[in-house]
Each structure stands twice: as structure tokens, then as C-alpha cells.
PDB file of C-alpha atoms in Angstrom:
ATOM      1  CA  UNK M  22      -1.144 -13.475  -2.609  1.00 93.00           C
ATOM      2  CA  UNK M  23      -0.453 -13.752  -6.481  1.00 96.00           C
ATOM      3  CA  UNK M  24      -3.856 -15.157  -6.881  1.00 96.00           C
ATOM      4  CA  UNK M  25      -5.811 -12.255  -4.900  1.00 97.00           C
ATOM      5  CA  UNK M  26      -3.973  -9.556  -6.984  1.00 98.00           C
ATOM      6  CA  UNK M  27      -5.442  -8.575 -10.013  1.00 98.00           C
ATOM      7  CA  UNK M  28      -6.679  -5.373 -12.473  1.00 98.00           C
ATOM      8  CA  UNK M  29      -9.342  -3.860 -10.743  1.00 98.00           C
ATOM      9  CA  UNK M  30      -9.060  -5.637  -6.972  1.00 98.00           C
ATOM     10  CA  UNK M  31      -9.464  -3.744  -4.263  1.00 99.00           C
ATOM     11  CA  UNK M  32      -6.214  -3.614  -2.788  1.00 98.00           C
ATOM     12  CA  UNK M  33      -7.948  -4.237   0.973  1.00 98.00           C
ATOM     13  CA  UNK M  34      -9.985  -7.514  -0.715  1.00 98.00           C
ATOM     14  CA  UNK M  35      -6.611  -8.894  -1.317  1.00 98.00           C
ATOM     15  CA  UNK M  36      -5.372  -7.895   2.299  1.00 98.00           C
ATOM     16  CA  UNK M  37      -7.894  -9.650   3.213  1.00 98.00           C
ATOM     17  CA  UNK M  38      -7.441 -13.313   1.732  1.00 98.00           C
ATOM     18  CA  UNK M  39      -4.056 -13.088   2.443  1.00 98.00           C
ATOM     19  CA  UNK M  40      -4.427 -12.604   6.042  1.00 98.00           C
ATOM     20  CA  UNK M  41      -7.218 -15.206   5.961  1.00 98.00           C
ATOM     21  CA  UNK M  42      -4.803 -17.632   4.230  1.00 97.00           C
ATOM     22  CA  UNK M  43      -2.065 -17.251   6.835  1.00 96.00           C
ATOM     23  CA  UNK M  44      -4.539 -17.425   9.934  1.00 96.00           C
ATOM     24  CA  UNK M  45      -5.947 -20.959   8.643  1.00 96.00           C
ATOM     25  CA  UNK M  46      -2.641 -22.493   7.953  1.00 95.00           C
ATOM     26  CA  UNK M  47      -2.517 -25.462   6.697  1.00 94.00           C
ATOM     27  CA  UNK M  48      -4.587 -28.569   7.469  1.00 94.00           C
ATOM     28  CA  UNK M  49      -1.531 -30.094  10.002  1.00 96.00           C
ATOM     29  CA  UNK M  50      -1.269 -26.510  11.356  1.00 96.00           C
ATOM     30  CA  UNK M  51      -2.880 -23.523  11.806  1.00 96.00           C
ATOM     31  CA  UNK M  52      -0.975 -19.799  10.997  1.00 96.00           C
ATOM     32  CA  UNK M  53      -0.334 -17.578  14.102  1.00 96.00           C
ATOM     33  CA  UNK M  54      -0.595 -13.508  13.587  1.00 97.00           C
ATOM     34  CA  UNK M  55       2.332 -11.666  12.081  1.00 97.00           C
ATOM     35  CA  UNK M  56       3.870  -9.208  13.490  1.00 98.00           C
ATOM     36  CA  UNK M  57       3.860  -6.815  10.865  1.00 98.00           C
ATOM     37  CA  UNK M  58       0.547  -6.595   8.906  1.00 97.00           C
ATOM     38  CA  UNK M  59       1.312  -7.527   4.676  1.00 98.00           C
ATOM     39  CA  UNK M  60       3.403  -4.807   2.588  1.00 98.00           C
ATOM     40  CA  UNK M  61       2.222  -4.920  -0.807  1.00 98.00           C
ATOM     41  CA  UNK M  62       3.446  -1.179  -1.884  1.00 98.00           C
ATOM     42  CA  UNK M  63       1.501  -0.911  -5.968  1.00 98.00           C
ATOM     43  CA  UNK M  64       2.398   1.476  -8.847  1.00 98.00           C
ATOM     44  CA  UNK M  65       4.556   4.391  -7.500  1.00 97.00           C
ATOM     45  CA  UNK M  66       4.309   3.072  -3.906  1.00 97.00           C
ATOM     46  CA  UNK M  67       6.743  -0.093  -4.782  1.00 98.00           C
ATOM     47  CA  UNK M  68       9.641   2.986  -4.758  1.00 97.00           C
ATOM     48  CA  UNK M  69       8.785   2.723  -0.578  1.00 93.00           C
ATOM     49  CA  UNK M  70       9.643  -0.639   1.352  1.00 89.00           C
ATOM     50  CA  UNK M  71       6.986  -0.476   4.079  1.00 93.00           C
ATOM     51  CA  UNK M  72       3.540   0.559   2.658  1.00 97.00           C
ATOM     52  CA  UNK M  73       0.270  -1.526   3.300  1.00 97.00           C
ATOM     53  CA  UNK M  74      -3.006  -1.701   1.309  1.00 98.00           C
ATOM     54  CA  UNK M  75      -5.654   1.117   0.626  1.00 97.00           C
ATOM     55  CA  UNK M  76      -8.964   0.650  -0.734  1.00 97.00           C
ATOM     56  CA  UNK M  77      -8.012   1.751  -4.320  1.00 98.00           C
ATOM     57  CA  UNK M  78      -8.252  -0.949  -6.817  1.00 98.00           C
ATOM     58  CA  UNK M  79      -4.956  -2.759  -8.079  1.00 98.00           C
ATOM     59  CA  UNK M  80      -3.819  -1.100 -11.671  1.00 98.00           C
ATOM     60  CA  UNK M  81      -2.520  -2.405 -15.088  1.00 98.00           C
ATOM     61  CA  UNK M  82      -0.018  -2.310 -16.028  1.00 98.00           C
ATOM     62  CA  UNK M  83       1.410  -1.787 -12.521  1.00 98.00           C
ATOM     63  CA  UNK M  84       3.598  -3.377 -10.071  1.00 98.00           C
ATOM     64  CA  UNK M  85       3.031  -4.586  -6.680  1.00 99.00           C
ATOM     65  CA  UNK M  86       5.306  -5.974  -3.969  1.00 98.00           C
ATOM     66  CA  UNK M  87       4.187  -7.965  -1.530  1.00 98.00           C
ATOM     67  CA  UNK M  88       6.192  -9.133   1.660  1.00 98.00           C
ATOM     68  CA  UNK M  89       4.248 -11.718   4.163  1.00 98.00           C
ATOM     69  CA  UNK M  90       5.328 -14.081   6.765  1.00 98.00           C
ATOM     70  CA  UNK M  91       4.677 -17.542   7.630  1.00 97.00           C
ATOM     71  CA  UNK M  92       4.274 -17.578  11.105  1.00 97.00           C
ATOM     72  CA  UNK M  93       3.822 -20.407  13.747  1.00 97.00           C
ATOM     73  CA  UNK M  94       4.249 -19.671  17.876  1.00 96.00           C
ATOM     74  CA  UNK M  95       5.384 -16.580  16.762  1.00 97.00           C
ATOM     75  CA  UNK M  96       8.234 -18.012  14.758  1.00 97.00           C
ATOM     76  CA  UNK M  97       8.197 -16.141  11.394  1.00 98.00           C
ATOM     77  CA  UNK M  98       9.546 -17.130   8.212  1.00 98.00           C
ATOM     78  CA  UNK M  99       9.109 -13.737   5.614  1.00 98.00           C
ATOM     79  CA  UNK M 100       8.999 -13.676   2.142  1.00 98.00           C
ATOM     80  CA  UNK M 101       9.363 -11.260  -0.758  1.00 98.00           C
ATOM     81  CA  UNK M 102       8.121 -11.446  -4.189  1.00 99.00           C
ATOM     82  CA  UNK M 103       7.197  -8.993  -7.076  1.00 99.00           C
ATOM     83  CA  UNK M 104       3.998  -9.010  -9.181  1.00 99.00           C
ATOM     84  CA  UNK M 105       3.553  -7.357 -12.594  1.00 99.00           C
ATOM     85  CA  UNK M 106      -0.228  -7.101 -13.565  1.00 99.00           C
ATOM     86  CA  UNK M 107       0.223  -6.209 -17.251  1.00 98.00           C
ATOM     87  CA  UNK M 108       3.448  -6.298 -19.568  1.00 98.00           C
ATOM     88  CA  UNK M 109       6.469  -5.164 -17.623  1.00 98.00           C
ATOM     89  CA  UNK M 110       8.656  -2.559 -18.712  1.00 97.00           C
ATOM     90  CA  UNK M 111      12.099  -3.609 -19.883  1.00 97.00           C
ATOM     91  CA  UNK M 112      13.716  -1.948 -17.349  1.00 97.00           C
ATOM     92  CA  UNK M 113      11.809  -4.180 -14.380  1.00 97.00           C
ATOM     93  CA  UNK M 114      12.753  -7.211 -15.905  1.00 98.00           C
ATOM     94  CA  UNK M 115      16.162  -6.523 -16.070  1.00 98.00           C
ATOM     95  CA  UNK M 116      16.078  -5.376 -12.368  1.00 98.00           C
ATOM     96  CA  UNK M 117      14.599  -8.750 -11.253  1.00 98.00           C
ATOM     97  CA  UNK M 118      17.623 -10.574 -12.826  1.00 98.00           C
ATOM     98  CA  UNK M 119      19.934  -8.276 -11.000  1.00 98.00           C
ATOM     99  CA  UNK M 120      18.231  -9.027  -7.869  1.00 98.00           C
ATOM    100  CA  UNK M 121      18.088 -12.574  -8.404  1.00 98.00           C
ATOM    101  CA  UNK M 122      21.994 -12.909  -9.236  1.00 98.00           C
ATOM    102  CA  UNK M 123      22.588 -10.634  -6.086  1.00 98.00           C
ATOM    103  CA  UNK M 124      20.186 -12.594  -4.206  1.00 98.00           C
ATOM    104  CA  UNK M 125      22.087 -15.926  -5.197  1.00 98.00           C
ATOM    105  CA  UNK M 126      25.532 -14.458  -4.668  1.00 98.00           C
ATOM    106  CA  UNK M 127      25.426 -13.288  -1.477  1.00 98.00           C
ATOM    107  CA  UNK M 128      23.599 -16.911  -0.415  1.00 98.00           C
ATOM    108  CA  UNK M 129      26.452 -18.690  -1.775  1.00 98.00           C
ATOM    109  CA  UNK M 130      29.027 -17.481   0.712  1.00 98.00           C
ATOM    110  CA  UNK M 131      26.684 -17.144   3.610  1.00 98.00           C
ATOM    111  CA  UNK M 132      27.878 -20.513   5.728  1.00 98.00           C
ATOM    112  CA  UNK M 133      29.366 -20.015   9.265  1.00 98.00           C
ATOM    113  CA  UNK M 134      33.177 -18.355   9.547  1.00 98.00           C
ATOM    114  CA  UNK M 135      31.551 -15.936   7.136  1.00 98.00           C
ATOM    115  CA  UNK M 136      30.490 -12.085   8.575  1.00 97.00           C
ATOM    116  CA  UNK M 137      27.621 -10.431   7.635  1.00 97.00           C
ATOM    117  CA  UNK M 138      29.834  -7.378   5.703  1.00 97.00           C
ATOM    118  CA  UNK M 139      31.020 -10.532   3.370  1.00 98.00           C
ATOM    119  CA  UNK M 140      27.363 -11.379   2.837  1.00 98.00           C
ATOM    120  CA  UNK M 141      26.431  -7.770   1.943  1.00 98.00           C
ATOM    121  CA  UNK M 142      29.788  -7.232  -0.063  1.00 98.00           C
ATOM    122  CA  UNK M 143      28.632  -9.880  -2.236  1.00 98.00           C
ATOM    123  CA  UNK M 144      25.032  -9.032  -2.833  1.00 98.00           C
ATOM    124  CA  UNK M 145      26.410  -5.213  -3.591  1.00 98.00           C
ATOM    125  CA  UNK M 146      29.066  -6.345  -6.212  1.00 98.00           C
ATOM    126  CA  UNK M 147      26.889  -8.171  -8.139  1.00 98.00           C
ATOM    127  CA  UNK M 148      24.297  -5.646  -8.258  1.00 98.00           C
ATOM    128  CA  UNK M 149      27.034  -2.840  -8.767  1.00 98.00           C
ATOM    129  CA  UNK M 150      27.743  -4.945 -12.342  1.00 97.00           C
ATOM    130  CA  UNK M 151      24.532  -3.767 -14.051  1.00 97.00           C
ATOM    131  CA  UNK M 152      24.676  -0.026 -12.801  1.00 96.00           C
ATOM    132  CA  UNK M 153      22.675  -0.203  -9.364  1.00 96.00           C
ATOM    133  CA  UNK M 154      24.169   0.808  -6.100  1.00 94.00           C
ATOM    134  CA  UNK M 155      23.121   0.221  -2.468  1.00 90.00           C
ATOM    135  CA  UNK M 156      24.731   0.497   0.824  1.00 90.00           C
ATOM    136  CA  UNK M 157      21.845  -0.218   3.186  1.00 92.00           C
ATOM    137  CA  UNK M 158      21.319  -3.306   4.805  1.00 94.00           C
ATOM    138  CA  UNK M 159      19.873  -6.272   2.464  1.00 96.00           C
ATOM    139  CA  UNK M 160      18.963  -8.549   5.755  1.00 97.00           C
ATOM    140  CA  UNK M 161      18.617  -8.731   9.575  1.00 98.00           C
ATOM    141  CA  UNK M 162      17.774 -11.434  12.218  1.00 98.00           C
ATOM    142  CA  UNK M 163      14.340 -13.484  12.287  1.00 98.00           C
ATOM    143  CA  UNK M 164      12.995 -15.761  14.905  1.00 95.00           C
ATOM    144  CA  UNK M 165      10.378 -15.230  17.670  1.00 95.00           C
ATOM    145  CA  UNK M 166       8.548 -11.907  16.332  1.00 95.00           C
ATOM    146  CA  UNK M 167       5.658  -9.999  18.032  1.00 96.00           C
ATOM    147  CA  UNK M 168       4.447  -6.518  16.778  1.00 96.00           C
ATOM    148  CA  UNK M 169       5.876  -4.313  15.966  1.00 95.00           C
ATOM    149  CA  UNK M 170       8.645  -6.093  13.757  1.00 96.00           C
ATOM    150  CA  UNK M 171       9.497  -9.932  13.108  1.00 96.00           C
ATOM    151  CA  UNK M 172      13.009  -8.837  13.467  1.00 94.00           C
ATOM    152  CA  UNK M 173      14.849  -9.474  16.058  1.00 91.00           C
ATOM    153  CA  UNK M 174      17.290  -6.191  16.132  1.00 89.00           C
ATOM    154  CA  UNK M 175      20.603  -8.580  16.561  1.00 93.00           C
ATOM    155  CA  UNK M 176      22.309  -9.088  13.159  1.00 96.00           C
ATOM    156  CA  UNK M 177      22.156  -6.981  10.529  1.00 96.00           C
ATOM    157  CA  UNK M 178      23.659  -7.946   6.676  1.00 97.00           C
ATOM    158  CA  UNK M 179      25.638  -4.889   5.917  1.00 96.00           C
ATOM    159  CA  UNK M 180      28.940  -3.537   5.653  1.00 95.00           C
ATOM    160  CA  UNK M 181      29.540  -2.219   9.169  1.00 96.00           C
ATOM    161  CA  UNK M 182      28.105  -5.142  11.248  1.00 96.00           C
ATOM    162  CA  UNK M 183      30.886  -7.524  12.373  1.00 95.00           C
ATOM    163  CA  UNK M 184      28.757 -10.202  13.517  1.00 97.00           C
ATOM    164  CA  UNK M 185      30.496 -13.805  12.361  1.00 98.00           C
ATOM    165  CA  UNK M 186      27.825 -16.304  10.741  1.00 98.00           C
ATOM    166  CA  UNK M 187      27.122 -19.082  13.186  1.00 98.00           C
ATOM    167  CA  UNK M 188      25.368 -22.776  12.576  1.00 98.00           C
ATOM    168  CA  UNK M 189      21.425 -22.317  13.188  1.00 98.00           C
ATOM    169  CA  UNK M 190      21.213 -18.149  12.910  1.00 98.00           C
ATOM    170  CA  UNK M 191      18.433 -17.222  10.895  1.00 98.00           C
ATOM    171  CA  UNK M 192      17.718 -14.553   9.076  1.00 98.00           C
ATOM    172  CA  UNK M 193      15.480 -12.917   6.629  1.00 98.00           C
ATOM    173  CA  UNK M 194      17.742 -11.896   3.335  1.00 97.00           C
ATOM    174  CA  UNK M 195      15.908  -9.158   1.951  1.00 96.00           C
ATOM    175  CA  UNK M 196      17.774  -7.433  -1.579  1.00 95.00           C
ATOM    176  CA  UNK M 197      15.565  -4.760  -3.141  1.00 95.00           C
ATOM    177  CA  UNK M 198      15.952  -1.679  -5.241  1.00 97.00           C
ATOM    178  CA  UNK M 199      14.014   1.127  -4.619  1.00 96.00           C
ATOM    179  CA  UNK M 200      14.099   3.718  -7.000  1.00 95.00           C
ATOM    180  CA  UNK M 201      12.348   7.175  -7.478  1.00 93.00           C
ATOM    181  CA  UNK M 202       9.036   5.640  -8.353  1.00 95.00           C
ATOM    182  CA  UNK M 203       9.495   2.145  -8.642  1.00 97.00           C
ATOM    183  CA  UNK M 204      10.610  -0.394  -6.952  1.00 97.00           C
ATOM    184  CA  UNK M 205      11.401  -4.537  -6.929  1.00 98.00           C
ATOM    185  CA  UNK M 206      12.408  -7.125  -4.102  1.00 98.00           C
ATOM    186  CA  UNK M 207      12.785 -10.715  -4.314  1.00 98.00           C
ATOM    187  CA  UNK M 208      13.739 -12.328  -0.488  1.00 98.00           C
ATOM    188  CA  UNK M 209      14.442 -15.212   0.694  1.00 98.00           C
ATOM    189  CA  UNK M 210      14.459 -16.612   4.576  1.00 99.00           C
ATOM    190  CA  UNK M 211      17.064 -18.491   5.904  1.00 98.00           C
ATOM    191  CA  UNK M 212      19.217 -20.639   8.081  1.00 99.00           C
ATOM    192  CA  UNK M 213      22.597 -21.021   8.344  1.00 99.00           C
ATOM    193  CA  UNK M 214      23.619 -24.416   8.255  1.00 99.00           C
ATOM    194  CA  UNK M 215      27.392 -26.400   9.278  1.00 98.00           C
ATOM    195  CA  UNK M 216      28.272 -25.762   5.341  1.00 97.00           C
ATOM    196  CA  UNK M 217      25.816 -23.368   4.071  1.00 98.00           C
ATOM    197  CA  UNK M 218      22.606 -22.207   3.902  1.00 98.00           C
ATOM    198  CA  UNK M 219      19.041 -23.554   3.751  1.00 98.00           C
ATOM    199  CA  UNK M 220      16.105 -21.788   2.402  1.00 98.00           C
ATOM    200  CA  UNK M 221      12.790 -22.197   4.431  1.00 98.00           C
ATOM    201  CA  UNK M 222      10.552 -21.525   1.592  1.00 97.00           C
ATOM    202  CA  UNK M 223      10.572 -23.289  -2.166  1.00 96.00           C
ATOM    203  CA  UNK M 224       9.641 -20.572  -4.121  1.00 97.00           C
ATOM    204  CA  UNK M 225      10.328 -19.623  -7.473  1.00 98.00           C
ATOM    205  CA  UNK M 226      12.558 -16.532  -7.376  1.00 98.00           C
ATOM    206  CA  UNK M 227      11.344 -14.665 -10.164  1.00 98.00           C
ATOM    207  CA  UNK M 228       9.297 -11.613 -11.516  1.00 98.00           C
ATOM    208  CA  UNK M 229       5.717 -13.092 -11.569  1.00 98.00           C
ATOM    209  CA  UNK M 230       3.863 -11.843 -14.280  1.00 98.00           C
ATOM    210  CA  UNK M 231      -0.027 -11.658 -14.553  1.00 96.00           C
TER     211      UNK M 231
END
């Protein structure tokens, strides 16, 4: 996805290899469908979680988030990252290290006896450090997906769900901030393991900058 974003791209060109990509897999196995087509929200439209493509070219300097999914037997694994196509603005920057630390805290006491209010409590008081404040959920259940969500509607990481972290849940950890017309999120999929948590993807978790 990085590589199919650019100045001047049709947004729908880089739809396009990205669903490609995911359909042919790898050489050991081939990608199933998703059951949510790619997000990738640009400019003003990173402010809203759930946009798609248009035929408008990509902009610079501009944002653009995209959020795919891995997905084998209909097993998905998502993923969130953030691309800048141009220099990005102080303030962005700054809001991809608050993600990041919020991101990290909240992994570090996800591991079973743990409850999914604890997970969001953590994510929120980091964030709530630098200034930025938010109460919705920052995750939810993953596993067998078909359309029209890859969630499965079971557990979801905020501070009214009760639901105690078990060995083997997975879940999709999803911390953004959308703001009035901009927006970043930097996610990471995940399994709960007897101590912990494992990541299913090793991916820099960054603001990528082209």
C-alpha cells in the first residue's frame, strides 16, 4: 500500500494493487477476499474512520490512512498505518507518537486476568498526557470475517465492556484520533497469549513519510 500511494495517483489505481496484492498472497499461500473493501480516507477524509477510494488523484502534502487485512479462509488479520505524501505538519507528528505510546501501553497490560476497560484505561491515559481525549472503543474481536465486517461483534476494548482477557482471544487493537479535518491511526492485530500478547504482523509502527 505505501508503495501504490503517491502525488498524483489515482486513488482507485492504488485500490487496485492493493487488492491485487492481497488476492495473490504469497508464493506458499494465496490471499482470500476481505470482508471490508481497503479504507484509505486522504486529506480531510482521514478526520472519518471508514472512507474508501475515489478516482481523484492522491495530494501533497496530504495524509492518507489506510487500513487492510490479511486474510486466509476467512481468517483476517487487519492493519493500520498512516502515510504522509509531503512534509508533515508538526502537529501530525506529534500525534503519531501519542498514538504509538498509547498503542504500546495499552499492549503491555493486555495478558489474560486483564478486562478489556483496563486495556482501554490504559490506551486513554496515555493519550490524555499530551491533551487528546477519547472514550470510544480503540479495539474489538477478529477471527473468521465475511462481509460486511471482519469483526466479530463479541469483545469490545472500552470502558464499559467487562469481558476478562482469555489465552488465544484475538483482536484487532485499533487507537486513532480523529479530529475535525484530520485524522491518524496506527493498529496493531493481536493474540492474547498465557503471559501477554503477540502481534501477528512485524511492522514498523510509525508515521511513514513519502
Amino acid at each position: 500500500a505505501i508503495e501504490a500511494i503517491g502525488p498524483g495517483v489515482r486513488q482507485c489505481d492504488a485500490a487496485a494493487e492493493i487488492l491485487a496484492t492481497a488476492t495473490h498472497g504469497t508464493e506458499a499461500f494465496g490471499g482470500d477476499y476481505a470482508a471490508i473493501a481497503p479504507l484509505m480516507p486522504t486529506g480531510v477524509g482521514t478526520s472519518c474512520p471508514h472512507l474508501t477510494w475515489r478516482d481523484a488523484p492522491f495530494a501533497s502534502p496530504a495524509g492518507t490512512t489506510v487500513e487492510i487485512a490479511g486474510v486466509r479462509h476467512h481468517y483476517h488479520v487487519p492493519l493500520t498505518r498512516t502515510i504522509y505524501l509531503g512534509t508533515p505538519p508538526e502537529k501530525m507528528r506529534k500525534a503519531a507518537d501519542v498514538v504509538v505510546e498509547g498503542l504500546e501501553a495499552a499492549l503491555a497490560v493486555a495478558k489474560p486476568g486483564a478486562g478489556s476497560r483496563d486495556v482501554h484505561a490504559a490506551w486513554t491515559k496515555a493519550i490524555e498526557r499530551h491533551g487528546f481525549f477519547k472514550d470510544s472503543r480503540c479495539g474489538y474481536s477478529i477471527g473468521l470475517g465475511y462481509p460486511p465486517d471482519w469483526g466479530e461483534r463479541t469483545i469490545s476494548l472500552r470502558s464499559i465492556d467487562e469481558t476478562v482477557l482469555q489465552p488465544n482471544m484475538t483482536m484487532h487493537f485499533m487507537p486513532g484520533l480523529w479530529l475535525d479535518d484530520w485524522g491518524i491511526a496506527i493498529s496493531e492485530s493481536i493474540r492474547i497469549t498465557e503471559t501477554g500478547v503477540e502481534a501477528f504482523c512485524d511492522f514498523p509502527r510509525r508515521l511513514f513519510v513519502k
